[in-house]
Short mmCIF file of C-alpha atoms in Angstrom, two decimals:
data_model
loop_
_atom_site.label_atom_id
_atom_site.label_comp_id
_atom_site.label_asym_id
_atom_site.label_seq_id
_atom_site.Cartn_x
_atom_site.Cartn_y
_atom_site.Cartn_z
CA MET A 1 0.00 0.00 0.00
CA PRO A 2 1.47 3.36 -0.99
CA ALA A 3 2.29 5.55 1.97
CA ILE A 4 0.63 8.95 1.96
CA ALA A 5 2.83 12.00 2.44
CA THR A 6 2.00 15.68 2.65
CA LEU A 7 3.85 18.37 0.75
CA THR A 8 3.41 21.76 2.44
CA ILE A 9 3.82 25.08 0.65
CA LEU A 10 5.84 27.41 2.92
CA SER A 11 6.09 30.21 0.38
CA PRO A 12 4.16 30.03 -2.91
CA GLY A 13 6.60 31.72 -5.31
CA LEU A 14 5.45 33.93 -8.19
CA TYR A 15 2.83 31.63 -9.73
CA THR A 16 3.00 27.97 -8.72
CA LEU A 17 0.19 25.82 -10.06
CA LEU A 18 -0.81 22.16 -9.92
CA VAL A 19 -1.09 21.03 -13.55
CA ASP A 20 -1.60 17.98 -15.73
CA ARG A 21 -2.55 17.96 -19.43
CA GLY A 22 -5.60 20.17 -18.85
CA ARG A 23 -9.11 20.09 -20.31
CA PRO A 24 -9.13 19.94 -24.13
CA ARG A 25 -12.88 19.20 -24.26
CA THR A 26 -14.34 22.09 -22.26
CA ARG A 27 -13.80 24.99 -24.69
CA SER A 28 -17.46 24.93 -25.71
CA LEU A 29 -18.31 25.72 -22.05
CA GLY A 30 -16.00 28.73 -22.08
CA VAL A 31 -13.43 26.93 -19.92
CA PRO A 32 -9.85 27.27 -21.23
CA VAL A 33 -7.73 24.19 -21.92
CA GLY A 34 -5.34 25.03 -19.05
CA GLY A 35 -2.79 22.45 -17.93
CA ALA A 36 0.97 22.56 -18.34
CA ALA A 37 2.23 25.54 -20.36
CA ASP A 38 5.11 23.28 -21.48
CA ALA A 39 3.60 19.78 -21.69
CA PHE A 40 6.82 18.34 -23.19
CA SER A 41 8.78 19.18 -20.04
CA LEU A 42 5.97 17.92 -17.80
CA ALA A 43 6.01 14.54 -19.60
CA LEU A 44 9.78 14.07 -19.28
CA GLY A 45 9.89 15.25 -15.68
CA ASN A 46 7.23 12.71 -14.83
CA ALA A 47 9.07 9.95 -16.71
CA LEU A 48 12.26 10.70 -14.74
CA VAL A 49 10.46 9.81 -11.49
CA GLY A 50 8.57 6.86 -13.02
CA ASN A 51 5.17 8.58 -13.42
CA PRO A 52 2.85 8.48 -16.42
CA PRO A 53 3.58 11.52 -18.65
CA ASP A 54 0.40 13.38 -17.66
CA ALA A 55 0.63 12.93 -13.86
CA PRO A 56 -0.13 16.13 -11.89
CA ALA A 57 2.97 18.16 -10.96
CA LEU A 58 3.72 21.67 -9.73
CA GLU A 59 4.46 24.20 -12.46
CA VAL A 60 6.82 26.88 -11.18
CA CYS A 61 7.29 30.21 -12.97
CA LEU A 62 10.32 32.56 -12.87
CA SER A 63 10.56 32.57 -9.07
CA GLY A 64 9.81 29.28 -7.34
CA PRO A 65 8.23 28.20 -4.06
CA VAL A 66 9.67 26.93 -0.78
CA LEU A 67 8.21 23.59 0.30
CA CYS A 68 8.70 20.76 2.75
CA ALA A 69 7.25 17.29 3.29
CA ASP A 70 6.60 15.02 6.27
CA GLU A 71 8.03 11.97 4.47
CA ASP A 72 10.86 11.32 2.00
CA LEU A 73 9.83 12.15 -1.59
CA ALA A 74 11.26 11.07 -4.98
CA CYS A 75 11.59 14.37 -6.88
CA VAL A 76 12.85 16.11 -9.98
CA LEU A 77 12.54 19.69 -11.24
CA PHE A 78 12.47 19.54 -15.02
CA GLY A 79 12.29 22.36 -17.59
CA ALA A 80 14.03 25.72 -17.21
CA PRO A 81 17.36 25.55 -15.29
CA PHE A 82 16.11 26.92 -11.96
CA GLU A 83 18.53 27.03 -9.05
CA LEU A 84 17.36 24.95 -6.13
CA ASN A 85 18.58 23.57 -2.86
CA ALA A 86 17.35 21.38 -0.03
CA GLY A 87 18.81 21.35 3.45
CA GLY A 88 22.35 22.54 2.76
CA ARG A 89 22.53 20.58 -0.51
CA ARG A 90 22.74 22.31 -3.84
CA LEU A 91 20.58 20.43 -6.35
CA ALA A 92 20.35 20.64 -10.14
CA ALA A 93 17.33 21.01 -12.41
CA GLY A 94 16.94 17.88 -14.53
CA LYS A 95 18.53 15.64 -11.87
CA THR A 96 16.39 13.43 -9.63
CA PHE A 97 16.81 13.66 -5.86
CA THR A 98 15.22 12.41 -2.66
CA LEU A 99 13.78 15.23 -0.58
CA LEU A 100 14.22 14.08 3.01
CA ALA A 101 11.38 14.34 5.51
CA GLY A 102 11.43 17.75 7.19
CA GLU A 103 13.96 19.24 4.76
CA GLU A 104 13.15 22.62 3.19
CA LEU A 105 13.22 22.64 -0.62
CA SER A 106 13.81 26.11 -2.05
CA ILE A 107 13.31 26.68 -5.76
CA HIS A 108 14.86 30.03 -6.66
CA GLY A 109 15.04 31.76 -10.04
CA THR A 110 16.20 30.77 -13.51
CA SER A 111 18.69 32.53 -15.79
CA GLU A 112 16.87 31.41 -18.91
CA ARG A 113 13.39 30.30 -19.99
CA ALA A 114 10.46 30.62 -17.60
CA ARG A 115 8.92 27.40 -16.30
CA ALA A 116 9.79 24.03 -14.80
CA TYR A 117 7.85 21.12 -13.29
CA LEU A 118 8.36 19.70 -9.81
CA CYS A 119 7.42 16.06 -10.35
CA ILE A 120 7.10 13.66 -7.44
CA GLY A 121 7.14 9.88 -7.76
CA GLY A 122 3.51 8.72 -7.46
CA GLY A 123 2.20 12.13 -8.54
CA ILE A 124 0.57 14.91 -6.54
CA ASP A 125 -3.11 14.69 -5.76
CA GLY A 126 -5.72 17.41 -6.18
CA PRO A 127 -9.47 17.65 -6.80
CA GLU A 128 -10.61 16.58 -10.25
CA VAL A 129 -12.59 19.25 -12.07
CA LEU A 130 -14.06 18.55 -15.52
CA GLY A 131 -11.74 15.58 -16.02
CA SER A 132 -8.48 17.24 -14.99
CA ARG A 133 -6.55 17.87 -11.78
CA SER A 134 -5.13 21.11 -13.14
CA SER A 135 -5.96 23.73 -10.55
CA LEU A 136 -7.74 26.93 -11.55
CA GLN A 137 -5.87 28.91 -8.84
CA PRO A 138 -2.16 29.00 -7.91
CA VAL A 139 -1.04 27.44 -4.61
CA VAL A 140 -0.98 29.63 -1.49
CA ALA A 141 1.25 29.56 1.59
CA GLY A 142 0.15 26.82 3.98
CA ALA A 143 -1.47 24.65 1.27
CA GLU A 144 -1.01 20.92 1.87
CA LEU A 145 -0.77 18.68 -1.16
CA PRO A 146 -1.21 14.92 -0.78
CA CYS A 147 1.49 12.81 -2.48
CA ARG A 148 3.35 9.49 -2.07
CA ARG A 149 6.39 8.65 0.02
CA GLY A 150 9.40 7.48 -1.97
CA THR A 151 13.13 7.62 -2.61
CA ILE A 152 15.03 7.70 -5.90
CA MET A 153 18.51 7.02 -7.31
CA SER A 154 20.15 9.96 -8.95
CA ARG A 155 19.62 10.28 -12.71
CA PHE A 156 19.95 13.22 -15.03
CA LEU A 157 18.40 14.33 -18.29
CA ARG A 158 19.63 17.41 -20.12
CA SER A 159 16.90 19.74 -21.30
CA SER A 160 17.83 20.21 -24.95
CA PHE A 161 15.86 18.66 -27.77
CA GLU A 162 15.81 18.55 -31.54
CA TRP A 163 12.31 19.96 -31.94
CA ASN A 164 13.34 22.95 -29.85
CA ALA A 165 16.55 23.83 -31.72
CA GLU A 166 15.26 27.40 -32.12
CA PRO A 167 13.30 28.29 -28.95
CA GLY A 168 12.75 31.90 -30.05
CA VAL A 169 11.28 31.02 -33.46
CA LEU A 170 7.50 30.58 -33.51
CA ARG A 171 6.34 28.76 -36.61
CA PHE A 172 2.86 29.68 -37.76
CA LEU A 173 0.02 29.23 -40.20
CA PRO A 174 -1.88 32.31 -41.43
CA GLY A 175 -4.73 33.39 -39.14
CA ALA A 176 -8.34 33.88 -40.21
CA GLN A 177 -7.83 37.63 -40.85
CA ALA A 178 -4.21 37.40 -42.09
CA GLU A 179 -5.05 39.31 -45.28
CA TRP A 180 -5.88 42.43 -43.23
CA PHE A 181 -2.19 42.79 -42.46
CA SER A 182 1.15 42.66 -44.21
CA GLU A 183 2.87 39.37 -43.47
CA ASP A 184 6.29 41.04 -43.87
CA ARG A 185 5.58 43.07 -40.77
CA LEU A 186 5.11 39.83 -38.83
CA THR A 187 8.04 37.88 -40.24
CA GLY A 188 10.44 40.78 -40.81
CA GLN A 189 11.04 41.93 -37.24
CA GLU A 190 11.77 40.74 -33.74
CA PHE A 191 9.11 40.88 -31.03
CA THR A 192 9.88 41.53 -27.38
CA ILE A 193 7.94 39.64 -24.71
CA THR A 194 6.51 42.27 -22.31
CA PRO A 195 6.08 41.86 -18.52
CA ALA A 196 2.27 41.83 -18.94
CA SER A 197 2.59 38.25 -20.24
CA ASN A 198 1.18 35.27 -18.35
CA ARG A 199 -0.48 31.89 -18.90
CA MET A 200 -3.44 33.62 -20.59
CA GLY A 201 -1.23 35.12 -23.24
CA LEU A 202 2.08 36.61 -24.27
CA ARG A 203 1.86 40.32 -24.96
CA LEU A 204 4.46 41.20 -27.56
CA HIS A 205 5.95 44.53 -28.45
CA ALA A 206 7.30 45.57 -31.86
CA GLU A 207 6.68 48.11 -34.62
CA PRO A 208 2.85 48.14 -34.90
CA LEU A 209 1.47 45.74 -37.49
CA GLY A 210 -0.89 48.45 -38.68
CA SER A 211 -4.02 49.33 -36.86
CA SER A 212 -7.40 48.26 -37.99
CA GLU A 213 -10.59 49.97 -36.95
CA ARG A 214 -12.46 46.97 -38.28
CA GLU A 215 -13.78 44.59 -35.68
CA ILE A 216 -14.88 41.02 -36.12
CA VAL A 217 -17.76 39.24 -34.46
CA SER A 218 -16.26 36.98 -31.79
CA GLU A 219 -15.14 33.64 -33.17
CA PRO A 220 -13.34 30.62 -31.70
CA VAL A 221 -9.67 31.07 -30.78
CA CYS A 222 -7.20 28.70 -29.12
CA PRO A 223 -3.69 28.57 -27.62
CA GLY A 224 -1.30 29.93 -30.24
CA SER A 225 -3.79 32.36 -31.81
CA VAL A 226 -1.92 35.60 -32.60
CA GLN A 227 -4.39 38.46 -32.11
CA VAL A 228 -3.71 42.03 -33.18
CA THR A 229 -5.08 44.66 -30.81
CA ARG A 230 -6.24 48.16 -31.83
CA ASP A 231 -2.75 49.60 -31.30
CA GLY A 232 -1.25 47.12 -33.75
CA GLN A 233 0.48 44.99 -31.11
CA CYS A 234 0.21 41.19 -30.83
CA ILE A 235 -1.14 38.94 -28.11
CA VAL A 236 -0.33 35.24 -28.49
CA LEU A 237 -2.91 33.26 -26.52
CA GLY A 238 -1.58 30.77 -23.98
CA VAL A 239 -3.08 27.66 -22.37
CA ASP A 240 -5.31 29.74 -20.06
CA GLY A 241 -6.39 32.02 -22.89
CA GLN A 242 -10.02 32.74 -23.65
CA THR A 243 -12.01 30.40 -25.90
CA ILE A 244 -13.53 33.00 -28.22
CA GLY A 245 -12.26 36.41 -29.22
CA GLY A 246 -13.09 39.47 -31.26
CA TYR A 247 -9.61 40.67 -32.25
CA PRO A 248 -8.45 39.88 -35.77
CA LYS A 249 -5.98 36.98 -35.92
CA ILE A 250 -2.92 37.47 -38.10
CA ALA A 251 -1.44 34.05 -37.37
CA GLN A 252 -1.75 30.80 -35.50
CA VAL A 253 1.34 29.24 -33.88
CA ILE A 254 1.53 25.56 -34.84
CA ALA A 255 0.84 22.79 -32.31
CA ALA A 256 4.49 21.65 -32.31
CA ASP A 257 5.60 25.07 -31.03
CA LEU A 258 2.96 25.71 -28.34
CA ASP A 259 5.32 24.51 -25.58
CA LYS A 260 7.76 27.27 -26.60
CA LEU A 261 5.16 29.86 -25.58
CA GLY A 262 5.32 28.58 -22.00
CA GLN A 263 9.09 29.14 -21.88
CA LEU A 264 9.37 32.66 -23.32
CA ARG A 265 10.08 35.18 -20.59
CA PRO A 266 9.64 38.95 -20.34
CA GLY A 267 12.44 40.81 -22.11
CA GLU A 268 13.20 37.88 -24.38
CA ARG A 269 12.76 38.17 -28.15
CA ALA A 270 10.86 35.98 -30.58
CA ARG A 271 10.48 35.78 -34.36
CA PHE A 272 7.73 34.33 -36.51
CA ARG A 273 8.30 31.93 -39.41
CA ARG A 274 5.56 30.79 -41.77
CA VAL A 275 5.14 27.09 -42.59
CA SER A 276 2.58 25.08 -44.57
CA VAL A 277 -0.10 22.83 -43.04
CA GLU A 278 1.89 19.80 -44.21
CA GLU A 279 5.09 21.08 -42.59
CA ALA A 280 3.20 21.86 -39.39
CA GLU A 281 1.82 18.33 -39.24
CA ASP A 282 5.22 16.83 -40.01
CA LEU A 283 6.87 18.94 -37.26
CA TYR A 284 4.17 17.82 -34.82
CA ARG A 285 4.75 14.14 -35.66
CA ARG A 286 8.54 14.50 -35.36
CA LYS A 287 8.22 16.14 -31.97
CA ARG A 288 5.78 13.45 -30.84
CA ARG A 289 8.27 10.76 -31.95
CA GLU A 290 11.13 12.47 -30.13
CA LEU A 291 9.03 12.56 -26.95
CA GLN A 292 8.07 8.88 -27.30
CA GLU A 293 11.72 7.87 -27.79
CA TRP A 294 12.75 9.67 -24.62
CA LEU A 295 9.83 8.27 -22.64
CA VAL A 296 10.69 4.72 -23.71
CA ARG A 297 14.36 5.21 -22.80
CA LEU A 298 13.49 6.61 -19.38
CA TYR A 299 10.91 3.94 -18.55
CA VAL A 300 13.25 1.13 -19.68
CA ALA A 301 16.04 2.52 -17.51
CA GLU A 302 13.58 2.69 -14.63
CA ARG A 303 12.68 -1.00 -15.00
CA ARG A 304 16.35 -2.11 -15.25
CA LYS A 305 17.08 -0.30 -12.03
CA GLU A 306 14.21 -2.07 -10.28
CA ARG A 307 15.41 -5.53 -11.29
CA MET B 1 -13.47 26.65 -44.29
CA GLN B 2 -9.91 27.37 -43.15
CA PRO B 3 -7.29 26.05 -40.74
CA LEU B 4 -7.29 27.37 -37.16
CA GLY B 5 -3.65 26.41 -37.02
CA ASP B 6 -3.13 22.66 -37.23
CA GLN B 7 -5.49 21.91 -34.34
CA ALA B 8 -8.88 22.85 -35.74
CA VAL B 9 -10.96 23.73 -38.78
CA LEU B 10 -12.70 27.10 -38.65
CA ILE B 11 -15.86 27.57 -40.71
CA HIS B 12 -17.83 30.77 -41.30
CA PHE B 13 -21.52 30.48 -42.11
CA ALA B 14 -24.08 32.82 -43.63
CA ASP B 15 -25.84 33.26 -40.29
CA GLU B 16 -26.00 32.12 -36.66
CA ASN B 17 -28.68 29.48 -37.30
CA ASP B 18 -26.64 27.74 -39.99
CA ALA B 19 -23.68 27.66 -37.59
CA LEU B 20 -25.85 26.26 -34.76
CA GLN B 21 -27.20 23.53 -37.01
CA PHE B 22 -23.80 22.55 -38.30
CA ALA B 23 -22.29 22.42 -34.78
CA ALA B 24 -25.14 20.13 -33.70
CA VAL B 25 -24.61 17.88 -36.72
CA VAL B 26 -20.86 17.53 -36.02
CA ARG B 27 -21.49 16.74 -32.34
CA ARG B 28 -24.05 14.11 -33.26
CA ASP B 29 -21.75 12.64 -35.94
CA GLY B 30 -19.06 12.37 -33.23
CA PRO B 31 -16.07 11.08 -35.25
CA PRO B 32 -13.39 9.39 -33.10
CA TRP B 33 -10.88 12.21 -33.70
CA LEU B 34 -13.30 14.91 -32.49
CA VAL B 35 -11.97 16.88 -29.49
CA ASP B 36 -14.44 19.78 -29.23
CA VAL B 37 -16.90 21.85 -31.24
CA VAL B 38 -16.96 25.56 -30.41
CA GLN B 39 -19.59 27.80 -31.91
CA ALA B 40 -19.56 31.57 -31.71
CA TYR B 41 -22.23 33.47 -33.66
CA ALA B 42 -21.89 32.48 -37.32
CA SER B 43 -18.59 30.59 -36.93
CA VAL B 44 -17.75 27.09 -35.77
CA ALA B 45 -14.36 25.60 -34.87
CA VAL B 46 -13.97 21.84 -34.95
CA PHE B 47 -10.98 20.75 -32.87
CA PHE B 48 -9.42 17.41 -33.76
CA ASP B 49 -6.86 15.02 -32.26
CA LEU B 50 -3.61 15.53 -34.17
CA ASP B 51 -2.45 12.08 -33.15
CA GLN B 52 -5.31 10.51 -35.10
CA THR B 53 -5.82 12.65 -38.17
CA GLY B 54 -4.83 15.81 -40.03
CA TYR B 55 -6.36 18.98 -41.44
CA ALA B 56 -7.06 17.69 -44.96
CA ALA B 57 -8.94 14.60 -43.79
CA VAL B 58 -10.98 16.55 -41.24
CA ALA B 59 -11.84 19.31 -43.73
CA GLU B 60 -12.98 16.69 -46.25
CA HIS B 61 -15.17 14.96 -43.66
CA LEU B 62 -16.75 18.26 -42.61
CA ARG B 63 -17.39 19.19 -46.24
CA GLN B 64 -19.35 15.97 -46.65
CA LEU B 65 -21.40 16.74 -43.54
CA GLN B 66 -22.05 20.23 -44.91
CA ASP B 67 -23.18 18.83 -48.27
CA ALA B 68 -25.51 16.36 -46.60
CA LEU B 69 -26.95 19.15 -44.45
CA SER B 70 -27.52 21.45 -47.44
CA ARG B 71 -29.33 18.67 -49.32
CA GLN B 72 -31.53 17.92 -46.33
CA PRO B 73 -31.78 20.86 -43.94
CA ASP B 74 -32.02 19.44 -40.45
CA SER B 75 -35.26 20.68 -38.95
CA SER B 76 -34.82 18.70 -35.71
CA THR B 77 -31.66 20.53 -34.61
CA SER B 78 -32.95 24.03 -35.27
CA ALA B 79 -35.50 23.58 -32.48
CA ALA B 80 -33.20 21.53 -30.25
CA GLY B 81 -32.16 24.33 -27.87
CA ARG B 82 -33.83 24.36 -24.45
CA LEU B 83 -35.84 27.37 -23.30
CA HIS B 84 -34.71 28.84 -19.96
CA ASP B 85 -36.72 31.26 -17.86
CA ILE B 86 -34.25 33.43 -15.94
CA PRO B 87 -35.51 35.63 -13.10
CA CYS B 88 -33.92 39.08 -13.09
CA CYS B 89 -34.23 41.81 -10.49
CA TYR B 90 -34.11 45.17 -12.30
CA GLU B 91 -33.99 47.06 -8.99
CA LEU B 92 -30.42 45.74 -8.59
CA GLN B 93 -29.23 47.62 -11.67
CA LEU B 94 -26.30 50.01 -11.87
CA ASP B 95 -26.67 51.51 -15.34
CA LEU B 96 -30.39 51.74 -16.08
CA HIS B 97 -30.11 55.52 -16.09
CA ARG B 98 -27.26 55.41 -18.61
CA ILE B 99 -29.16 52.95 -20.82
CA ALA B 100 -32.27 55.14 -20.67
CA GLU B 101 -30.23 58.18 -21.62
CA HIS B 102 -28.61 56.47 -24.62
CA THR B 103 -31.85 54.93 -25.91
CA GLY B 104 -34.19 57.79 -25.14
CA LEU B 105 -36.50 55.37 -23.33
CA ASP B 106 -37.69 55.55 -19.73
CA ALA B 107 -36.52 52.88 -17.26
CA GLU B 108 -39.85 51.00 -17.34
CA ALA B 109 -39.70 50.78 -21.14
CA VAL B 110 -36.13 49.45 -21.00
CA ILE B 111 -37.21 46.70 -18.58
CA ARG B 112 -40.31 45.84 -20.59
CA LEU B 113 -38.29 45.54 -23.82
CA HIS B 114 -35.54 43.52 -22.13
CA THR B 115 -38.04 40.94 -20.80
CA GLU B 116 -40.21 40.85 -23.92
CA ASP B 117 -38.02 38.92 -26.34
CA VAL B 118 -36.70 35.37 -26.30
CA TYR B 119 -32.92 35.45 -26.87
CA THR B 120 -30.67 32.76 -28.31
CA VAL B 121 -27.31 31.76 -26.79
CA TYR B 122 -25.04 32.57 -29.75
CA ALA B 123 -21.76 31.94 -27.96
CA ILE B 124 -20.28 30.97 -24.61
CA GLY B 125 -16.99 32.50 -23.57
CA PHE B 126 -15.22 35.42 -21.87
CA CYS B 127 -15.48 33.49 -18.59
CA PRO B 128 -16.77 29.94 -17.91
CA GLY B 129 -20.38 29.62 -19.03
CA PHE B 130 -20.93 33.33 -19.89
CA PRO B 131 -23.81 33.31 -22.42
CA TYR B 132 -23.76 35.87 -25.21
CA LEU B 133 -27.47 36.42 -25.91
CA GLY B 134 -28.83 37.99 -29.04
CA TYR B 135 -30.26 40.03 -30.32
CA LEU B 136 -31.77 42.92 -28.36
CA PRO B 137 -34.95 44.58 -29.70
CA SER B 138 -33.75 47.47 -31.84
CA PRO B 139 -34.79 50.31 -29.46
CA LEU B 140 -32.36 48.82 -26.88
CA CYS B 141 -29.45 48.49 -29.31
CA GLY B 142 -26.39 50.71 -29.54
CA VAL B 143 -25.53 51.45 -25.92
CA PRO B 144 -21.72 51.53 -25.89
CA ARG B 145 -19.57 49.77 -23.28
CA LEU B 146 -18.60 51.78 -20.20
CA THR B 147 -15.67 54.08 -20.92
CA THR B 148 -13.87 52.65 -17.89
CA PRO B 149 -14.73 49.00 -17.21
CA ARG B 150 -15.62 48.11 -13.61
CA THR B 151 -12.87 46.24 -11.81
CA ARG B 152 -15.46 43.84 -10.39
CA VAL B 153 -18.88 42.87 -11.69
CA GLU B 154 -20.76 40.51 -9.35
CA ALA B 155 -21.85 37.05 -10.47
CA GLY B 156 -25.42 37.08 -11.75
CA SER B 157 -25.19 40.60 -13.15
CA VAL B 158 -27.12 40.99 -16.38
CA GLY B 159 -25.48 43.36 -18.83
CA LEU B 160 -26.04 44.72 -22.29
CA THR B 161 -24.05 46.48 -24.99
CA GLY B 162 -24.38 46.89 -28.74
CA ARG B 163 -26.94 44.32 -29.94
CA GLN B 164 -26.22 41.90 -27.14
CA THR B 165 -27.17 41.04 -23.61
CA GLY B 166 -25.44 38.53 -21.34
CA ILE B 167 -24.99 37.27 -17.81
CA TYR B 168 -21.77 37.43 -15.77
CA THR B 169 -21.65 33.85 -14.50
CA GLU B 170 -18.65 34.57 -12.25
CA ALA B 171 -17.40 37.81 -10.70
CA ARG B 172 -15.09 39.51 -13.25
CA PRO B 173 -13.95 42.92 -14.37
CA GLY B 174 -16.38 44.08 -17.03
CA GLY B 175 -17.56 46.95 -19.18
CA TRP B 176 -21.15 46.08 -20.08
CA ASN B 177 -24.06 48.23 -18.89
CA LEU B 178 -25.66 46.44 -15.94
CA VAL B 179 -29.43 46.36 -16.30
CA GLY B 180 -30.26 43.94 -13.47
CA ARG B 181 -29.18 40.84 -11.61
CA THR B 182 -30.32 37.22 -11.46
CA PRO B 183 -30.22 35.39 -8.10
CA LEU B 184 -29.55 32.04 -9.79
CA GLU B 185 -26.26 30.17 -9.92
CA LEU B 186 -25.67 29.63 -13.65
CA VAL B 187 -22.25 27.97 -13.50
CA ASN B 188 -20.38 25.82 -11.04
CA VAL B 189 -17.07 24.80 -12.56
CA ALA B 190 -16.07 22.45 -9.71
CA ASP B 191 -19.37 20.56 -10.08
CA GLY B 192 -19.28 20.59 -13.87
CA TYR B 193 -22.60 22.50 -13.79
CA PHE B 194 -23.14 24.33 -17.10
CA PRO B 195 -26.89 24.49 -17.78
CA LEU B 196 -26.65 26.96 -20.67
CA ARG B 197 -25.36 25.80 -24.05
CA THR B 198 -25.07 27.49 -27.43
CA GLY B 199 -28.39 27.21 -29.23
CA ASP B 200 -30.45 27.37 -26.04
CA ARG B 201 -33.01 30.15 -25.68
CA VAL B 202 -33.38 32.51 -22.75
CA GLN B 203 -36.15 34.81 -21.57
CA PHE B 204 -35.78 37.14 -18.59
CA ARG B 205 -38.60 37.42 -16.05
CA ARG B 206 -38.87 40.45 -13.79
CA ILE B 207 -38.73 39.76 -10.04
CA ASP B 208 -38.63 42.06 -7.01
CA GLU B 209 -35.92 42.22 -4.34
CA ALA B 210 -37.83 39.92 -1.93
CA GLU B 211 -38.03 37.26 -4.65
CA PHE B 212 -34.36 37.84 -5.45
CA ARG B 213 -33.41 37.11 -1.84
CA ARG B 214 -35.66 34.04 -1.77
CA LEU B 215 -34.08 32.57 -4.93
CA GLN B 216 -30.48 33.59 -4.13
CA GLY B 217 -28.06 30.77 -4.92
CA GLU B 218 -30.65 28.41 -6.40
CA ARG B 219 -29.90 26.68 -9.66
CA LEU B 220 -31.70 27.02 -12.95
CA ALA B 221 -34.76 24.71 -12.99
#
């Protein structure tokens, strides 16, 4: 019988959220997809501690939480290279570790990218809402999260992958109102991620794409939709973005690149590159294959170790 | 018909009813790759599972459904929406004066017109379960949004702007003109309670403050 442990949040950090793969089937109710902003990192973090790829984990953003548990826990922080330590020990992102009972785990900041996933062997429990354990609110100080006791041998996975060779390049298909704008304006300049960005969307700043007084009747949008506001600036919708919108859409970031949106941080720059539907689908399949190969490798290694 | 990226097909229709009918047909058809159908006014997005299919195959399938529908217009789905009677207390308004000023009507006339028509849920969005209801009788149309949106609009607030009226299902910042408030709970995300769907019809019924207090927190019958 698995032993129950409690993970306590001592300090919540900037925006720490329990996430899994979210709710892809609730858009028609006006409920955003939600879930991990970088699902690729969530899957690999989970695999490192022997969990299914979609197990609930804590997403940390830019400045992490301080936590402690009443039992030993098998942990990894996977994604952006946050600095972290537990007790007096300096730990490394991407490397599994056992958090000892009573030890304080501090997740600090990261010099690059924005988000990482604290995955715990056996997963972290939370209430299921509309088929997902992704929370609608970030954790607060004093919150107690049920999880499983465990220990783990040290293993490491670097966070660099073929699909993500160019993290600052967002590949796109034309949006529904693309012809209202000049595509050169979108592809010919760099866009700066502004501090007003969050899980709902990245607000970009660049030379205005041209302003349009025309409005559209609200129509469905989704993560990756690039909306142009009245002042000619772009908002790229994120996983918590609204489900319908009335701004014209110049572009739609392809599915293979949605995880990049979760790792762009304020001050960083991004570029847009147009692809065809066929290329988009091929890039998605290649990324999917790369993920599967890593998952298989990690699960096989896990089983060898157990034998 | 056009790609909404590589995750969905976006289709624009001649009018809201055509979009409603098509969304209902796709839901009923329920192909294995279907993830979600989102309708907003005269547009429909059909989200598909990229692991199972691709844009070309989905677009072709939807074209066939469209052809079948145009050959045999589906009379059963056009009347499929449920009719909801939603009590609304117009004494708990904040902007009736402003609405009266913009429309040139007196407050009683605004209330009478607002309760007279049966509206259709043309879209759900903005916040979980928020129904966009259309269209207002023409004398009530054209009231612009507040210049400065309120930082908090209470759940149950009934607002209007342009040709539309709607109900804030959760407390949110908002810029619509608040004409009244319903005591009913119209969304509970944790319980998966979403009684209003696109295509449903809604009529407001005037209640007084005593009735508002009596019904406070009840769910839609």
